[in-house]
Amino acid sequence: MKLLMHTCCAPCSVYCIDSLRKEKIEPTLYWYNPNIHPYTEYKARRDCLKDYSMQMNVNAIFEEDYGLDEFCKNVISNLENRCSNYCYRVRLEQTAKYAKEHGYDTITTTLFVSPYQKHDELKQIIEEIASKYNLNFLYRDFRVGFREGQAKARQIGLYMQKYCGCIFSEEERYRKQIDKEKIKIDEY
């Protein structure tokens, strides 16, 4: 098996890499995340993954595409479903294209480690894309190791992001605080 693993960030890759290596599967990491905004966040996550991949001696490919304009054009009409309609699809489609063009026969993603992702929708999407490109899909429910991976990531000092990636998920992160402040202003 020649596995290309779409990788959203270093902390999410920790458990995935460790568990796959226990199975004697050596992944190649694939960074393609035009959904991460703003650019300072994109750069922090990318650079952390570069450092971690070297530290772990794992092959990593970095496809640069900071795509704020394209992201906004594709999600603005349906923000509620942006993950399934665009974010998952654009990243996994590009992963599959790269895999097919460069001799990989199997794909997966570190997104399967997060309990915050739409797991079943993600699985369906990657199955469709793998089939379209005549690739195998290696499914692992990495969520069982989420806390373990996060703890190890903190222990070794990896950059720990505070939201999923897009600017709208950052707003969701602050939603309670924004609402509280709005109430205070309205009461004033």
Tab-separated table of C-alpha atoms in Angstrom:
chain	number	residue	atom	x	y	z
A	1	MET	CA	0.000	0.000	0.000
A	2	LYS	CA	1.222	3.465	-0.900
A	3	LEU	CA	-0.808	5.806	1.311
A	4	LEU	CA	-1.324	9.536	0.835
A	5	MET	CA	-2.913	11.053	3.923
A	6	HIS	CA	-4.514	14.466	3.611
A	7	THR	CA	-3.323	16.323	6.694
A	8	CYS	CA	-5.103	19.303	8.179
A	9	CYS	CA	-2.528	20.107	10.888
A	10	ALA	CA	0.255	18.656	12.995
A	11	PRO	CA	-1.772	18.050	16.198
A	12	CYS	CA	-4.378	16.020	14.301
A	13	SER	CA	-1.659	13.999	12.578
A	14	VAL	CA	0.001	12.835	15.820
A	15	TYR	CA	-2.330	9.950	16.676
A	16	CYS	CA	-2.943	9.095	13.021
A	17	ILE	CA	0.758	8.662	12.249
A	18	ASP	CA	1.417	6.756	15.471
A	19	SER	CA	-1.487	4.338	14.988
A	20	LEU	CA	-0.742	3.709	11.310
A	21	ARG	CA	2.905	3.041	12.074
A	22	LYS	CA	1.818	0.467	14.690
A	23	GLU	CA	0.081	-1.295	11.785
A	24	LYS	CA	3.297	-1.047	9.743
A	25	ILE	CA	1.669	1.497	7.418
A	26	GLU	CA	3.868	4.449	6.509
A	27	PRO	CA	1.796	7.439	5.385
A	28	THR	CA	2.938	10.306	3.228
A	29	LEU	CA	1.398	13.511	4.549
A	30	TYR	CA	-0.318	15.817	2.085
A	31	TRP	CA	-0.942	19.453	3.016
A	32	TYR	CA	-3.640	21.095	0.955
A	33	ASN	CA	-5.893	23.388	2.995
A	34	PRO	CA	-7.156	26.450	1.124
A	35	ASN	CA	-9.951	26.703	3.690
A	36	ILE	CA	-7.716	27.928	6.528
A	37	HIS	CA	-7.936	31.658	7.241
A	38	PRO	CA	-6.533	34.192	7.924
A	39	TYR	CA	-3.108	33.784	6.329
A	40	THR	CA	-1.302	33.980	9.675
A	41	GLU	CA	-3.277	30.910	10.811
A	42	TYR	CA	-2.624	29.098	7.537
A	43	LYS	CA	1.107	29.771	7.860
A	44	ALA	CA	1.254	28.757	11.544
A	45	ARG	CA	-0.419	25.408	10.853
A	46	ARG	CA	1.618	24.712	7.721
A	47	ASP	CA	4.936	25.580	9.335
A	48	CYS	CA	4.165	23.520	12.421
A	49	LEU	CA	3.378	20.512	10.219
A	50	LYS	CA	6.622	21.020	8.290
A	51	ASP	CA	8.607	20.966	11.526
A	52	TYR	CA	6.688	17.998	12.939
A	53	SER	CA	7.022	15.916	9.774
A	54	MET	CA	10.793	16.420	9.861
A	55	GLN	CA	10.883	15.582	13.573
A	56	MET	CA	8.889	12.378	12.944
A	57	ASN	CA	10.848	11.518	9.806
A	58	VAL	CA	7.685	11.201	7.748
A	59	ASN	CA	7.490	12.233	4.115
A	60	ALA	CA	5.317	15.314	3.594
A	61	ILE	CA	4.142	17.145	0.519
A	62	PHE	CA	3.027	20.766	0.766
A	63	GLU	CA	0.739	22.095	-1.902
A	64	GLU	CA	0.453	25.831	-1.426
A	65	ASP	CA	-2.916	27.394	-2.101
A	66	TYR	CA	-4.088	30.057	0.297
A	67	GLY	CA	-7.503	30.419	-1.242
A	68	LEU	CA	-9.581	32.998	0.622
A	69	ASP	CA	-11.312	34.415	-2.471
A	70	GLU	CA	-12.135	31.000	-3.924
A	71	PHE	CA	-13.250	29.725	-0.507
A	72	CYS	CA	-15.630	32.646	0.024
A	73	LYS	CA	-17.096	32.344	-3.477
A	74	ASN	CA	-17.854	28.670	-2.867
A	75	VAL	CA	-19.346	28.794	0.624
A	76	ILE	CA	-21.123	32.130	0.953
A	77	SER	CA	-24.448	30.896	-0.419
A	78	ASN	CA	-24.686	28.048	2.114
A	79	LEU	CA	-22.552	28.641	5.203
A	80	GLU	CA	-24.276	25.945	7.250
A	81	ASN	CA	-23.089	23.214	4.871
A	82	ARG	CA	-19.707	24.659	3.937
A	83	CYS	CA	-17.773	21.698	5.366
A	84	SER	CA	-19.561	19.038	3.334
A	85	ASN	CA	-20.276	21.107	0.247
A	86	TYR	CA	-16.824	22.641	-0.140
A	87	CYS	CA	-14.151	22.230	2.540
A	88	TYR	CA	-14.032	18.439	2.620
A	89	ARG	CA	-14.586	18.061	-1.092
A	90	VAL	CA	-11.971	20.509	-2.376
A	91	ARG	CA	-9.246	19.139	-0.109
A	92	LEU	CA	-9.976	15.467	-0.667
A	93	GLU	CA	-10.457	15.887	-4.423
A	94	GLN	CA	-7.020	17.520	-4.671
A	95	THR	CA	-5.546	14.762	-2.498
A	96	ALA	CA	-6.992	12.112	-4.806
A	97	LYS	CA	-5.752	13.914	-7.935
A	98	TYR	CA	-2.252	14.148	-6.500
A	99	ALA	CA	-2.342	10.514	-5.400
A	100	LYS	CA	-3.421	9.307	-8.825
A	101	GLU	CA	-0.822	11.413	-10.648
A	102	HIS	CA	2.038	10.348	-8.369
A	103	GLY	CA	1.558	6.607	-7.970
A	104	TYR	CA	-0.278	6.376	-4.662
A	105	ASP	CA	-2.960	3.710	-4.509
A	106	THR	CA	-4.669	4.662	-1.230
A	107	ILE	CA	-5.933	7.841	0.430
A	108	THR	CA	-7.209	8.868	3.848
A	109	THR	CA	-7.333	11.992	6.002
A	110	THR	CA	-6.433	13.145	9.482
A	111	LEU	CA	-9.873	14.762	9.651
A	112	PHE	CA	-11.089	11.374	10.918
A	113	VAL	CA	-9.378	12.043	14.264
A	114	SER	CA	-11.540	15.007	15.202
A	115	PRO	CA	-14.796	14.507	17.105
A	116	TYR	CA	-15.782	17.962	15.793
A	117	GLN	CA	-15.941	16.923	12.128
A	118	LYS	CA	-19.026	15.576	10.363
A	119	HIS	CA	-17.608	12.071	10.381
A	120	ASP	CA	-20.274	10.192	8.400
A	121	GLU	CA	-20.500	12.877	5.708
A	122	LEU	CA	-16.710	12.999	5.473
A	123	LYS	CA	-16.542	9.230	5.078
A	124	GLN	CA	-19.156	9.252	2.305
A	125	ILE	CA	-17.361	12.050	0.456
A	126	ILE	CA	-13.948	10.404	0.536
A	127	GLU	CA	-15.450	7.070	-0.540
A	128	GLU	CA	-17.003	8.787	-3.586
A	129	ILE	CA	-13.782	10.602	-4.458
A	130	ALA	CA	-11.584	7.508	-4.029
A	131	SER	CA	-13.917	5.561	-6.300
A	132	LYS	CA	-13.908	8.345	-8.901
A	133	TYR	CA	-10.094	8.175	-9.094
A	134	ASN	CA	-9.933	4.385	-8.790
A	135	LEU	CA	-8.072	4.600	-5.488
A	136	ASN	CA	-8.427	2.621	-2.302
A	137	PHE	CA	-9.789	4.421	0.743
A	138	LEU	CA	-8.169	3.490	4.041
A	139	TYR	CA	-10.799	4.093	6.687
A	140	ARG	CA	-9.823	4.410	10.316
A	141	ASP	CA	-11.975	5.970	13.000
A	142	PHE	CA	-9.080	7.789	14.614
A	143	ARG	CA	-11.408	9.573	17.086
A	144	VAL	CA	-10.573	6.964	19.730
A	145	GLY	CA	-7.114	8.558	19.924
A	146	PHE	CA	-8.109	12.218	19.742
A	147	ARG	CA	-7.356	13.067	23.391
A	148	GLU	CA	-4.159	11.016	23.379
A	149	GLY	CA	-2.922	12.763	20.231
A	150	GLN	CA	-3.823	16.205	21.555
A	151	ALA	CA	-2.040	15.525	24.842
A	152	LYS	CA	1.096	14.383	23.011
A	153	ALA	CA	0.918	17.423	20.720
A	154	ARG	CA	0.800	19.740	23.754
A	155	GLN	CA	3.584	17.829	25.470
A	156	ILE	CA	5.949	18.257	22.517
A	157	GLY	CA	4.954	21.889	22.030
A	158	LEU	CA	3.061	21.823	18.749
A	159	TYR	CA	1.030	24.854	17.748
A	160	MET	CA	-2.519	24.169	18.922
A	161	GLN	CA	-5.142	25.983	16.898
A	162	LYS	CA	-8.345	27.174	18.534
A	163	TYR	CA	-10.804	26.597	15.675
A	164	CYS	CA	-11.362	24.294	12.727
A	165	GLY	CA	-9.807	26.525	10.109
A	166	CYS	CA	-12.103	28.772	8.157
A	167	ILE	CA	-12.970	32.292	9.168
A	168	PHE	CA	-16.557	31.245	9.864
A	169	SER	CA	-15.450	28.549	12.308
A	170	GLU	CA	-13.372	31.187	14.073
A	171	GLU	CA	-16.498	33.303	14.434
A	172	GLU	CA	-18.344	30.265	15.860
A	173	ARG	CA	-15.541	29.905	18.403
A	174	TYR	CA	-16.366	33.380	19.709
A	175	ARG	CA	-20.161	33.195	19.267
A	176	LYS	CA	-21.047	33.040	23.014
A	177	GLN	CA	-18.672	35.888	23.799
A	178	ILE	CA	-20.042	37.992	20.915
A	179	ASP	CA	-23.617	37.388	22.070
A	180	LYS	CA	-22.794	38.281	25.700
A	181	GLU	CA	-21.101	41.504	24.648
A	182	LYS	CA	-24.046	42.399	22.422
A	183	ILE	CA	-26.437	41.948	25.355
A	184	LYS	CA	-24.244	44.172	27.537
A	185	ILE	CA	-24.185	46.879	24.865
A	186	ASP	CA	-27.953	46.632	24.358
A	187	GLU	CA	-28.512	46.933	28.131
A	188	TYR	CA	-26.255	49.960	28.361
